[in-house]
Coordinates of C-alpha atoms in Angstrom, one line a residue:
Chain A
X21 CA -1.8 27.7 5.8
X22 CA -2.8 30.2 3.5
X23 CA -3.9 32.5 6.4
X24 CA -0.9 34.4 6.5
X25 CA -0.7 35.4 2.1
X26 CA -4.3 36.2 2.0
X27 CA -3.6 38.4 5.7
X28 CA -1.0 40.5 3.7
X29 CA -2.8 40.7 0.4
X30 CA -6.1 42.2 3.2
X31 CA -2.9 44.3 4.5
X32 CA -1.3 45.7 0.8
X33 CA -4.9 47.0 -0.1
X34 CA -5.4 48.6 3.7
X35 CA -2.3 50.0 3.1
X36 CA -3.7 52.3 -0.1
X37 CA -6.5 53.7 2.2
X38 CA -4.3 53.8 5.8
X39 CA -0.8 53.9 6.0
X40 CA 0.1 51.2 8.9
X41 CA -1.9 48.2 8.7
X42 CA 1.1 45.8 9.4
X43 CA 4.6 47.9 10.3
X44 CA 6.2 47.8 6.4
X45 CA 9.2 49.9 7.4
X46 CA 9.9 47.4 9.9
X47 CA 12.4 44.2 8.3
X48 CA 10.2 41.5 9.2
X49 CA 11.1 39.1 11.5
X50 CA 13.1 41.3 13.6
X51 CA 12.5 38.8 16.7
X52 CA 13.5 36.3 14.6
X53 CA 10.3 34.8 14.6
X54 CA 9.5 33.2 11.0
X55 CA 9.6 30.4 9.0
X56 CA 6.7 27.3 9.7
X57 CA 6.1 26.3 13.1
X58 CA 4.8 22.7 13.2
X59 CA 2.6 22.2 16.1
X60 CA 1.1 18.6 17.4
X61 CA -1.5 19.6 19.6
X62 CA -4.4 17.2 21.1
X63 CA -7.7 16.8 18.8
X64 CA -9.4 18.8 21.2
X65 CA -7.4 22.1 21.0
X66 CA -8.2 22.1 17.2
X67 CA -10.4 25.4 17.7
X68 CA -8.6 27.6 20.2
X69 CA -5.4 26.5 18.6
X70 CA -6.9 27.6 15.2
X71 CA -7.6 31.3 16.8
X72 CA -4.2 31.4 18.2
X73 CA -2.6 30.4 15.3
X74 CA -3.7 33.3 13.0
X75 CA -3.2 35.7 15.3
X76 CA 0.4 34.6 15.8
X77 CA 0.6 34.3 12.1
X78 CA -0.6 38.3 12.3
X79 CA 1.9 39.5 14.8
X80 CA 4.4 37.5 12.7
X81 CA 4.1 38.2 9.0
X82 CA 6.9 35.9 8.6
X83 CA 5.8 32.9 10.4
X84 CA 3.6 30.3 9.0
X85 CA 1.8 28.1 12.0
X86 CA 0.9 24.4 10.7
X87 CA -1.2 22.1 12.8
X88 CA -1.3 17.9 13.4
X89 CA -4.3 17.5 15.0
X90 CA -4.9 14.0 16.3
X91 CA -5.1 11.7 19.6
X92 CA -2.7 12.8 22.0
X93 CA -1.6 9.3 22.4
X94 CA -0.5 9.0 18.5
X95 CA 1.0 12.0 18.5
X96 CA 3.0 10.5 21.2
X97 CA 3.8 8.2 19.0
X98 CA 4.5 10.0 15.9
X99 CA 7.0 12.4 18.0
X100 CA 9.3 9.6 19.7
X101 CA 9.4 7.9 15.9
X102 CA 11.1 11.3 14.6
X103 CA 7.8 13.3 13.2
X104 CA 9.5 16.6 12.8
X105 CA 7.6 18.6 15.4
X106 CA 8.5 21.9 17.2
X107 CA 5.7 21.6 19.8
X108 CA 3.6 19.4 21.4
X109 CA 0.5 20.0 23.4
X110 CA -0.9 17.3 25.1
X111 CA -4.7 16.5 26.6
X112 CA -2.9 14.5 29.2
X113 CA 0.4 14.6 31.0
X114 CA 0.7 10.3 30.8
X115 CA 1.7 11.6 27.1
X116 CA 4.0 14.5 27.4
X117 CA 5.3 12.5 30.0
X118 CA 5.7 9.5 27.3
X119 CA 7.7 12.2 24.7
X120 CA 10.0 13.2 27.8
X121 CA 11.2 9.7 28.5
X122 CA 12.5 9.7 24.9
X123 CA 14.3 12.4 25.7
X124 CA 12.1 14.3 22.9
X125 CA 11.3 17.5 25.6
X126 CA 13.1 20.9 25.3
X127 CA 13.0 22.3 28.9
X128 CA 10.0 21.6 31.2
X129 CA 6.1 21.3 30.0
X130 CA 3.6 23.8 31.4
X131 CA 0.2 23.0 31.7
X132 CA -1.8 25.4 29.2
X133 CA -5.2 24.5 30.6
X134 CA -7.4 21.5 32.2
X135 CA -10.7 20.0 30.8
X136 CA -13.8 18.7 32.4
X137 CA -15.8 15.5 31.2
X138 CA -19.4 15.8 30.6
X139 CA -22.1 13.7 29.2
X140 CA -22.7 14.8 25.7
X141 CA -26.3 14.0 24.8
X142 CA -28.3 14.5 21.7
X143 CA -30.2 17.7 21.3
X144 CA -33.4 17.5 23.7
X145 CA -31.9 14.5 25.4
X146 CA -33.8 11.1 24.0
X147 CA -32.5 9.0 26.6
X148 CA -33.1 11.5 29.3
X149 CA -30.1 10.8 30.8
X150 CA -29.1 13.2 34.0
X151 CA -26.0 12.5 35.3
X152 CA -23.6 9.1 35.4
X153 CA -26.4 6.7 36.7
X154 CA -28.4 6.7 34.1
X155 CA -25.6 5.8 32.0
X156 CA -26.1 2.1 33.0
X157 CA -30.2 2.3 32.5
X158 CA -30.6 -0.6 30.1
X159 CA -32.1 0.6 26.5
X160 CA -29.1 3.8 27.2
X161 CA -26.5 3.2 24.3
X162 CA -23.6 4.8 25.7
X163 CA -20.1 5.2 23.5
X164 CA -17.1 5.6 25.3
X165 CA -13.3 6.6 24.3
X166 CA -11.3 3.3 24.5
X167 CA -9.4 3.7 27.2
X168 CA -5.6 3.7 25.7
X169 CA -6.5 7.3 25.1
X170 CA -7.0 10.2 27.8
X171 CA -11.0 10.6 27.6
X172 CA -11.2 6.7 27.7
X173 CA -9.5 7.0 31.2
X174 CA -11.0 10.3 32.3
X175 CA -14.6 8.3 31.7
X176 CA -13.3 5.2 33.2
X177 CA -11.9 6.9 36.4
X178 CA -15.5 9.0 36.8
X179 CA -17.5 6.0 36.8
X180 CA -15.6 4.2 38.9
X181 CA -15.8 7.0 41.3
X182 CA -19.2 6.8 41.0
X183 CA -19.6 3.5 41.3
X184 CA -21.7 2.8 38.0
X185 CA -20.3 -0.3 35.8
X186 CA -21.8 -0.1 32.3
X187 CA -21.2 -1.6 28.9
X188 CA -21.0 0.6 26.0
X189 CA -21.7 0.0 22.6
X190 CA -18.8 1.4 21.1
X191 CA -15.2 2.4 22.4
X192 CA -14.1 5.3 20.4
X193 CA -10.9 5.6 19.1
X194 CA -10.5 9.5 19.9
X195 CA -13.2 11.9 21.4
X196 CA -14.1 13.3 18.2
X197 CA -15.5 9.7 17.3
X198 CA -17.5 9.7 20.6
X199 CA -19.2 13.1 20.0
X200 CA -19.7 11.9 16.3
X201 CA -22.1 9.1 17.5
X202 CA -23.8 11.9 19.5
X203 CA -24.0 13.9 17.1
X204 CA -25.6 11.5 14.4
X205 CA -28.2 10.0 17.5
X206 CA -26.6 6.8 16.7
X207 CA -26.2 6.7 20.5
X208 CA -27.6 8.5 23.6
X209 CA -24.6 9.4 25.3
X210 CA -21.3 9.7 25.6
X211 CA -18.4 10.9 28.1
X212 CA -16.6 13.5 26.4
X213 CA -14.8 16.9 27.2
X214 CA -16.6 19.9 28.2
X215 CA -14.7 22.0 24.9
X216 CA -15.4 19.5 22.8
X217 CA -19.1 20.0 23.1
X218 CA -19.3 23.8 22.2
X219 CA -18.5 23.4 18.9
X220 CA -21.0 21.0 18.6
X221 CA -23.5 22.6 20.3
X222 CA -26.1 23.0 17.5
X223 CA -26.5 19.3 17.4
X224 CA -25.1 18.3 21.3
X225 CA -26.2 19.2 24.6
X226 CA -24.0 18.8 27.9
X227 CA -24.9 16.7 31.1
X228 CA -22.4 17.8 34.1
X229 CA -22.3 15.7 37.0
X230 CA -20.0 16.1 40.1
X231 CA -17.7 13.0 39.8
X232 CA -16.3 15.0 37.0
X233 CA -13.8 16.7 39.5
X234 CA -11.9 13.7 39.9
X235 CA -11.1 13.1 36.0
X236 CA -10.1 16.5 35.1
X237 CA -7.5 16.5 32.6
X238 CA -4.4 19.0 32.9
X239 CA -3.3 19.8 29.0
X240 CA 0.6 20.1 28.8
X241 CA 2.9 22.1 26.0
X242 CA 6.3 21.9 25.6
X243 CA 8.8 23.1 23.2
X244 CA 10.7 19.5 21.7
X245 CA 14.6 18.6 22.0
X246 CA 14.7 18.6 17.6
X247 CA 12.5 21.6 16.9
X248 CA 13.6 22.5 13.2
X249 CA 12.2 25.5 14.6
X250 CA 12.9 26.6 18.3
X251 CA 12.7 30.5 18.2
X252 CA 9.2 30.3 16.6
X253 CA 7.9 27.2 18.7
X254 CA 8.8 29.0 21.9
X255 CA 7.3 32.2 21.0
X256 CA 4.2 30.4 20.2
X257 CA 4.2 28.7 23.7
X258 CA 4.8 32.0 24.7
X259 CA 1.1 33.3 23.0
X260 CA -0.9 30.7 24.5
X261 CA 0.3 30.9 27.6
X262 CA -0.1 34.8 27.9
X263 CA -3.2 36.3 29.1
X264 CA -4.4 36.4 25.8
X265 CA -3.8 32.5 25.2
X266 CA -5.8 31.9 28.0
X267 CA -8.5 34.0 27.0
X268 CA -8.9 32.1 23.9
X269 CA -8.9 28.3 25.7
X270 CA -11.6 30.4 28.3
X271 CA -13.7 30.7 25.6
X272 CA -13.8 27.6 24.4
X273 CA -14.6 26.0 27.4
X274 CA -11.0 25.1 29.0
X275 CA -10.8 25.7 32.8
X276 CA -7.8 27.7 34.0
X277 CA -5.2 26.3 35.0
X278 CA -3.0 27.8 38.2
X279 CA -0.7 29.9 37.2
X280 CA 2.9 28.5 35.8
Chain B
X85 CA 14.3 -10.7 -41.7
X86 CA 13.9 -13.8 -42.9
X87 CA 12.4 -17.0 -41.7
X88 CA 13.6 -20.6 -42.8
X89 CA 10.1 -21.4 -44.7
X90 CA 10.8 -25.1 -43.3
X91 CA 11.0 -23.8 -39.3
X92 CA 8.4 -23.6 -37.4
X93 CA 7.8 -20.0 -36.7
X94 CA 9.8 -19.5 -33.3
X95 CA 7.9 -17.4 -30.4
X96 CA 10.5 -17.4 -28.1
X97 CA 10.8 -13.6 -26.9
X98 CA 14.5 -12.3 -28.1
X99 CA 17.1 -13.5 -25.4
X100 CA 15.6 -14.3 -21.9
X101 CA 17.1 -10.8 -20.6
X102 CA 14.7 -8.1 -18.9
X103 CA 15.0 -4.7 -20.3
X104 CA 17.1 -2.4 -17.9
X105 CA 14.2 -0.4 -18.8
X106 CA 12.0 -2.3 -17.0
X107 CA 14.0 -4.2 -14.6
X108 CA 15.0 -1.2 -12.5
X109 CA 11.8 0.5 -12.3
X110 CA 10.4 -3.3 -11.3
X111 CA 13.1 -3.5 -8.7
X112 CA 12.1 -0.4 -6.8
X113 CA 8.5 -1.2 -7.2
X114 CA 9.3 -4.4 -5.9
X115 CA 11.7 -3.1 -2.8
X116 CA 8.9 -0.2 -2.3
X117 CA 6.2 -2.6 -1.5
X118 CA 8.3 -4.8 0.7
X119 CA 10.6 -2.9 2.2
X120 CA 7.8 -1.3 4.8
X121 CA 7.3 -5.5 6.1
X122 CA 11.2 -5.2 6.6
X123 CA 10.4 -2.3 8.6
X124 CA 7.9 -4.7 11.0
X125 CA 9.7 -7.6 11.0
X126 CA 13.1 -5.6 12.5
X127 CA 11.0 -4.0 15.0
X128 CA 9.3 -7.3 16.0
X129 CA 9.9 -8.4 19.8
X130 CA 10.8 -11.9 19.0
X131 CA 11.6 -12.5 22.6
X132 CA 8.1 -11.4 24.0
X133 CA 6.1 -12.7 21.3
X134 CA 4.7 -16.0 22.4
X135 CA 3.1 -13.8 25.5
X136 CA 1.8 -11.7 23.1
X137 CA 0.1 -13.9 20.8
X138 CA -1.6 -15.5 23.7
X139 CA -2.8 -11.8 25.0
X140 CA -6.6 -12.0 25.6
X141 CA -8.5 -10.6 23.1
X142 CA -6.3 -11.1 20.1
X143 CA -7.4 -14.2 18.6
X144 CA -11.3 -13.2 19.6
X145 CA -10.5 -9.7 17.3
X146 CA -8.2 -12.6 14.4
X147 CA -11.3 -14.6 14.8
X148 CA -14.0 -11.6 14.5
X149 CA -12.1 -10.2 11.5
X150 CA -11.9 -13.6 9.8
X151 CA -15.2 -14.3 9.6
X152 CA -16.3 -10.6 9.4
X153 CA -14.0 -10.9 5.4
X154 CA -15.1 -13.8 4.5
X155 CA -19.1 -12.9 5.4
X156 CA -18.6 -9.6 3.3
X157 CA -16.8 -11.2 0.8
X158 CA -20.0 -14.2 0.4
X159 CA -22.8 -10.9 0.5
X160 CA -19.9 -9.4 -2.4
X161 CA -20.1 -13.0 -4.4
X162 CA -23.9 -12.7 -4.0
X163 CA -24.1 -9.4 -5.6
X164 CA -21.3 -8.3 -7.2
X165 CA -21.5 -11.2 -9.8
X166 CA -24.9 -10.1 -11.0
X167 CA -23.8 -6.6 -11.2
X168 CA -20.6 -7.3 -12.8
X169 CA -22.8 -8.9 -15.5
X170 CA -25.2 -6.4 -16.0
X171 CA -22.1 -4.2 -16.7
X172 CA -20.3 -6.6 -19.0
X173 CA -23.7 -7.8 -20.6
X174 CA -26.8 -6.0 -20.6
X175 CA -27.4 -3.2 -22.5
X176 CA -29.5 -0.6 -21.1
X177 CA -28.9 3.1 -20.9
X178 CA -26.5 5.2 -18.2
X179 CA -24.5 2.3 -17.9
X180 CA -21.2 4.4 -17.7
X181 CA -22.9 6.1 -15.3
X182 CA -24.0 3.3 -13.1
X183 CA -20.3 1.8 -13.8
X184 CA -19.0 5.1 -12.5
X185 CA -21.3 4.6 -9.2
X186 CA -19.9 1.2 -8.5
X187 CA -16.2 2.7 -8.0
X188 CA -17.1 5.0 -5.7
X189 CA -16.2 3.0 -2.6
X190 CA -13.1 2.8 -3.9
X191 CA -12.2 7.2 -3.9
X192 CA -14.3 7.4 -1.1
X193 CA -12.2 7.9 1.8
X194 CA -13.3 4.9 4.1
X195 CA -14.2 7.0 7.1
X196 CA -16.7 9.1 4.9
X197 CA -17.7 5.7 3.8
X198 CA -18.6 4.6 7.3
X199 CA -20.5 8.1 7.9
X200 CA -22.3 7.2 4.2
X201 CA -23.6 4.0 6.0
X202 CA -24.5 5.8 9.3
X203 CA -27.2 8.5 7.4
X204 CA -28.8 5.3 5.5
X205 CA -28.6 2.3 8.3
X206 CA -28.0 4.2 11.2
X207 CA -30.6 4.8 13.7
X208 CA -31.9 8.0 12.6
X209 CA -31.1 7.3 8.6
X210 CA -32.8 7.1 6.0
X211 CA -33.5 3.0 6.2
X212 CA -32.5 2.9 9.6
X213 CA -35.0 4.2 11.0
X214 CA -37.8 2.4 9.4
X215 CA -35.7 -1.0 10.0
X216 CA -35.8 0.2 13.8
X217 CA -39.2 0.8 14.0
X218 CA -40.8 -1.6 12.2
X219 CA -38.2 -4.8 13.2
X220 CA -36.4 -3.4 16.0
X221 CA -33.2 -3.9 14.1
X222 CA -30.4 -1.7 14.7
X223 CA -27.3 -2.4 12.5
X224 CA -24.6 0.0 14.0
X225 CA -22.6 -1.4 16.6
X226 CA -23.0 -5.0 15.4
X227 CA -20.8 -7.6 14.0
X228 CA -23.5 -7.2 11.0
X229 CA -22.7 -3.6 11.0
X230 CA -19.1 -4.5 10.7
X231 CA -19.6 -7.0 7.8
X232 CA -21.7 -4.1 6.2
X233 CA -19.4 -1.8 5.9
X234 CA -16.5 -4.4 4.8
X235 CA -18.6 -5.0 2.3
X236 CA -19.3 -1.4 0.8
X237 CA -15.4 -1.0 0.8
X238 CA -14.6 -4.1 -1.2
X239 CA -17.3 -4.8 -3.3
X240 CA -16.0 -2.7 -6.1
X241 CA -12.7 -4.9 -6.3
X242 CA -14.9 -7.7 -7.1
X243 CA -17.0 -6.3 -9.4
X244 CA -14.3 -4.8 -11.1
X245 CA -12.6 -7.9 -11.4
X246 CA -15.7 -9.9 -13.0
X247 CA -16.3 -7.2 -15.4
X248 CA -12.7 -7.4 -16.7
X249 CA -13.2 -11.4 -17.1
X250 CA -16.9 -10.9 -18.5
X251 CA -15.4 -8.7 -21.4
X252 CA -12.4 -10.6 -21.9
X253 CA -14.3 -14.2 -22.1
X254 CA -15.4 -15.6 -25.1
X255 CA -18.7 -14.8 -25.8
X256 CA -19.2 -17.4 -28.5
X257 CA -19.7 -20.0 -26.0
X258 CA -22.6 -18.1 -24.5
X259 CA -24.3 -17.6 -28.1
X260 CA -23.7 -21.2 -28.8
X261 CA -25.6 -22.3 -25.9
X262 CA -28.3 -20.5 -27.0
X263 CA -28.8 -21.4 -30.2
X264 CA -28.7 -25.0 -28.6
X265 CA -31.6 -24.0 -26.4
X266 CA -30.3 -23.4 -23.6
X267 CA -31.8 -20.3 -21.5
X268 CA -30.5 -17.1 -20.1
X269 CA -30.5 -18.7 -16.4
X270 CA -28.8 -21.7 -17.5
X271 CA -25.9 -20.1 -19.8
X272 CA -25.2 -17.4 -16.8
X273 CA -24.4 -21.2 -14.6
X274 CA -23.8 -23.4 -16.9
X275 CA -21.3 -21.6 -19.7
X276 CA -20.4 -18.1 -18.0
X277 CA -19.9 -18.8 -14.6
X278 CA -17.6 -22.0 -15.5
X279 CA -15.3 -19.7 -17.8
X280 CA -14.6 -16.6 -15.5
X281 CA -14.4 -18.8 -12.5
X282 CA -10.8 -17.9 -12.3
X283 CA -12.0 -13.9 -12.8
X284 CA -14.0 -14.7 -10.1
X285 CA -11.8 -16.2 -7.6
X286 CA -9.2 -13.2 -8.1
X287 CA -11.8 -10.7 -7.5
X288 CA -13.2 -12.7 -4.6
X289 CA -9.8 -13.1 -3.1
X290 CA -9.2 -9.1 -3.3
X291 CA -12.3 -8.2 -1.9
X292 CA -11.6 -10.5 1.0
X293 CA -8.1 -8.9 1.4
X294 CA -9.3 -5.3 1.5
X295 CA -12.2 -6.6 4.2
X296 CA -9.9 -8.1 6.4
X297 CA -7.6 -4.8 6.3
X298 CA -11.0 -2.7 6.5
X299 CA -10.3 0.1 9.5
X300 CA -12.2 3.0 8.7
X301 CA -16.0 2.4 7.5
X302 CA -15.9 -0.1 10.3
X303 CA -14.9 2.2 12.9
X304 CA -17.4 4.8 12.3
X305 CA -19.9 3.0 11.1
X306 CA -20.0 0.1 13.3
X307 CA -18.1 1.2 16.5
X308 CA -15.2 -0.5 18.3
X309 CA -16.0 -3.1 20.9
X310 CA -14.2 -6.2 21.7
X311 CA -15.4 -9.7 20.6
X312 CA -18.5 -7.9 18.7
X313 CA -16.9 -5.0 16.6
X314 CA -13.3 -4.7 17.1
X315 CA -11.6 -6.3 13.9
X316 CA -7.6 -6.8 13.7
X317 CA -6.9 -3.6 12.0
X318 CA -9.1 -1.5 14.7
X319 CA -7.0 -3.4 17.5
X320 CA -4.2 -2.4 16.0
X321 CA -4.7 0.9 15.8
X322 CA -5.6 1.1 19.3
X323 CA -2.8 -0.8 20.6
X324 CA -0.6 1.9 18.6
X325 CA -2.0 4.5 21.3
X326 CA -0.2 2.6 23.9
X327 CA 1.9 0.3 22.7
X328 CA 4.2 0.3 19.4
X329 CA 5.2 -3.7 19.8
X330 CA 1.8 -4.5 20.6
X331 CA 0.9 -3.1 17.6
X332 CA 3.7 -4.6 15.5
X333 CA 2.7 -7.9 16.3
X334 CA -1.2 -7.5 15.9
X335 CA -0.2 -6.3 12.4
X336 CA 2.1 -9.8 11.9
X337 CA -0.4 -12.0 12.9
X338 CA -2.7 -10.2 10.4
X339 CA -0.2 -10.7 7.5
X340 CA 0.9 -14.2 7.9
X341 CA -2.7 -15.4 8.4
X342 CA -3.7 -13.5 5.6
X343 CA -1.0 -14.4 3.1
X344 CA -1.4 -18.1 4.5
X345 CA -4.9 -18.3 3.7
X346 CA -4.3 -16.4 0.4
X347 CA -1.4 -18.6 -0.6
X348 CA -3.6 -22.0 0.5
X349 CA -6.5 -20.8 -1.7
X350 CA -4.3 -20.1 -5.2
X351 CA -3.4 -23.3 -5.0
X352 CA -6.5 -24.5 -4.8
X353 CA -8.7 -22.0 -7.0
X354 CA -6.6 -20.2 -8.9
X355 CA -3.6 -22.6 -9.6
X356 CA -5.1 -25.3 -11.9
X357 CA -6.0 -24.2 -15.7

């Protein structure tokens, strides 16, 4: 991340006009916080993790915050194979849970937020589609997430609640794919995360439907056993879960989760 | 140095020793490219393998991706030859240019590839769309859709492959069969084709080998759905979400039927002068 350089070269001019953009007299680091924190979050935090990266990088002129963005499910994978990691935040707790078997979990994961499936829809809704039901309307192509990763199970458990059976065209290999389709009209809908539609929302419009309660998906984080980083990784834990952390998921369409 | 002037003049190269030079960077080439397979085989679950081979679904995505190569490699054949001559042959102007084009597939990273494909066949692109109104004919999502965009990935292997034989034939031949009479048609099937045959088969054989390992023009551009889209390397990747052995041996069975076939077709292409 080049955040961080271009944040102090902002900082070294400010400092001609105002003395006291970022404390200089202080010796930075004094928390100890600095060096690269590698974080493996779930595709779907990409945004608010983005945020609260550069402002941690901001309160921590020392620190440098990279991201793996991906499935949570191959993150998973990469983790318990050795991927040097100093956090891990999860879109569902069947993978933190996976890392913790292996042993891979510092301490105990707190759940940082929980997300709601929708129907994402192309703008002005083509396939006038209003809520699960109408998922299984022949002519509707539908694309789901396959269902060996967390919105593939979240869609699979909503339907089954509500009792529709339908077959979709495509079964994405992450969420991002699913929305993509949207996105492109290549299909009509597709079950995806509330936050994963407002970034999207110039192209994608969101369906909610009541079954949704039932697949809500609790996002875990946890700082890991072989952190080459563990002063860093849990004071960036510490920044999104703060009120300010939450603030940030808020906005981008995460549902609180209760307090702990 | 002299030569006896009653000796034939010996070719054989000095000493039948490889250069350290050359042997030790060869060797770590060599261990580089296999060492990875090492890496599979050791974490293969011999034990539970027979279950796994029989798992539903696997030989309908062997079978799907099979077929899905060797239909991309045919539509390659069917174009990529011509092409490959116009490059080797023809003269007309932007050729570097259009030579340029052809390797684009191969910097494109496949996933923008698949997008590519979406914004001209996909329902709302630029073909697409007509194709959809006028026939009704939707390509994404199809096992057409998949052969599609195994194509656009490997076709530049091939073409690249007949070019290099085109320019390293002997064009004499060609000219002679002219002068005979013979027509452009008929010394393109008769003369050309017969002498880059082996070009052709080597380029054919490496377009059907980057098919059948095709993963990401196929997933975005024609979706993942068993027994219709999902190919070998697309069930692999999924079974890695859930499942590292499972993945391990969707990736073996790839391999050996891939080398098999591979191996079974030298011999009978490539292997005879």
């Amino acid at each position: 991340m080049r955040i961080r350089r271009a944040l102090a070269a902002l900082c070294g001019s400010a400092l001609l006009a105002v003395a006291g953009c970022a404390p200089a007299d202080e010796p930075a680091g004094r928390d100890g916080v600095a060096g690269t924190v590698t974080v493996f979050a779930a595709a779907s935090l990409t945004e608010s993790f983005r945020t609260l990266g550069r402002e941690f990088e901001a309160a921590h002129p020392d620190a440098t915050v990279t991201f793996n963005h991906a499935g949570s499910s191959a993150l998973a994978a990469q983790i318990t194979q050795g991927a040097p990691a100093d956090v891990f935040a999860s879109a569902s707790p069947v993978n933190m849970t996976t890392v913790a078997d292996a042993g891979a979990v510092a301490g105990t994961p707190y759940v940082i937020a929980r997300n709601q499936p929708v129907i994402a829809v192309p703008k002005g809704n083509p396939g006038r589609v209003a809520g699960l039901a109408d998922l299984a309307r022949p002519g509707v192509k539908v694309a789901l997430c396959a269902e060996q990763v967390p919105c593939g199970t979240a869609a699979r458990t909503a339907l089954a609640t509500a009792g529709v059976t339908l077959t979709p065209v495509t079964l994405e290999q992450d969420v991002k794919g699913a929305l993509a389709k949207v996105r492109l009209g290549e299909v009509d809908a597709a079950l995806v995360y509330r936050t994963d539609v407002r970034p999207a929302a110039a192209d994608v419009d969101a369906v909610e439907f009541p079954e949704a309660a039932v697949a809500v998906n609790d996002y875990p984080i946890a700082v890991l056993t072989d952190a080459p980083n563990p002063v860093a990784a849990r004071a960036f834990v510490e920044l999104v879960r703060s009120d300010r952390g939450r603030a940030v998921l808020a906005a981008a369409g995460f549902q609180q989760s209760g307090r702990g | 140095m002299t030569v006896p002037a009653d000796a034939p003049p010996r070719r054989r190269r000095p000493g039948q020793r490889v250069p350290v030079a050359l042997a030790v960077p060869a060797a770590l080439g060599l261990l580089f490219l296999v060492l990875p397979l090492i890496g599979l085989l050791a974490r293969t679950p011999w034990d539970s393998l027979p279950q796994r081979l029989t798992a539903p679904g696997v030989l309908t995505a062997l079978r799907l991706s099979v077929q899905s190569a060797t239909l991309a490699t045919l539509l390659c054949l069917a174009l990529g030859v011509p092409l490959a001559w116009l490059l080797a042959r023809a003269q007309f102007p932007g050729r570097r240019i259009v030579r340029a084009l052809v390797t684009v597939p191969l910097v494109l990273p496949p996933v923008v590839g698949g997008l590519a494909l979406l914004l001209v066949f996909g329902r709302r692109g630029l073909l697409g769309q007509w194709l959809d109104t006028t026939f009704g004919v939707t390509l994404p999502f199809t096992t057409t859709g998949v052969v599609l965009a195994e194509a656009f990935v490997a076709m530049p292997f091939l073409v690249i492959a007949v070019e290099g034989a085109l320019r390293g034939a002997d064009s004499r031949y060609e000219e002679a069969a002219t002068t005979l009479g013979a027509g452009r048609w008929t010394t393109f099937t008769q003369v050309t084709l017969p002498l880059i045959a082996p070009g052709v088969a080597a380029g054919a054989v490496l377009c059907w080998a980057r098919a059948l390992g095709e993963f990401g023009a196929t997933i975005t551009f024609a979706g993942n759905y068993p027994g219709r889209t999902q190919t070998m390397p697309l069930a692999v990747y999924l079974a890695l979400e859930t499942d590292l052995e499972a993945a391990i041996v969707l990736s073996l069975i790839l391999l050996t039927v891939s080398v098999a076939i591979l191996a079974g077709l030298r011999d009978r292409w490539i292997g005879h002068p």
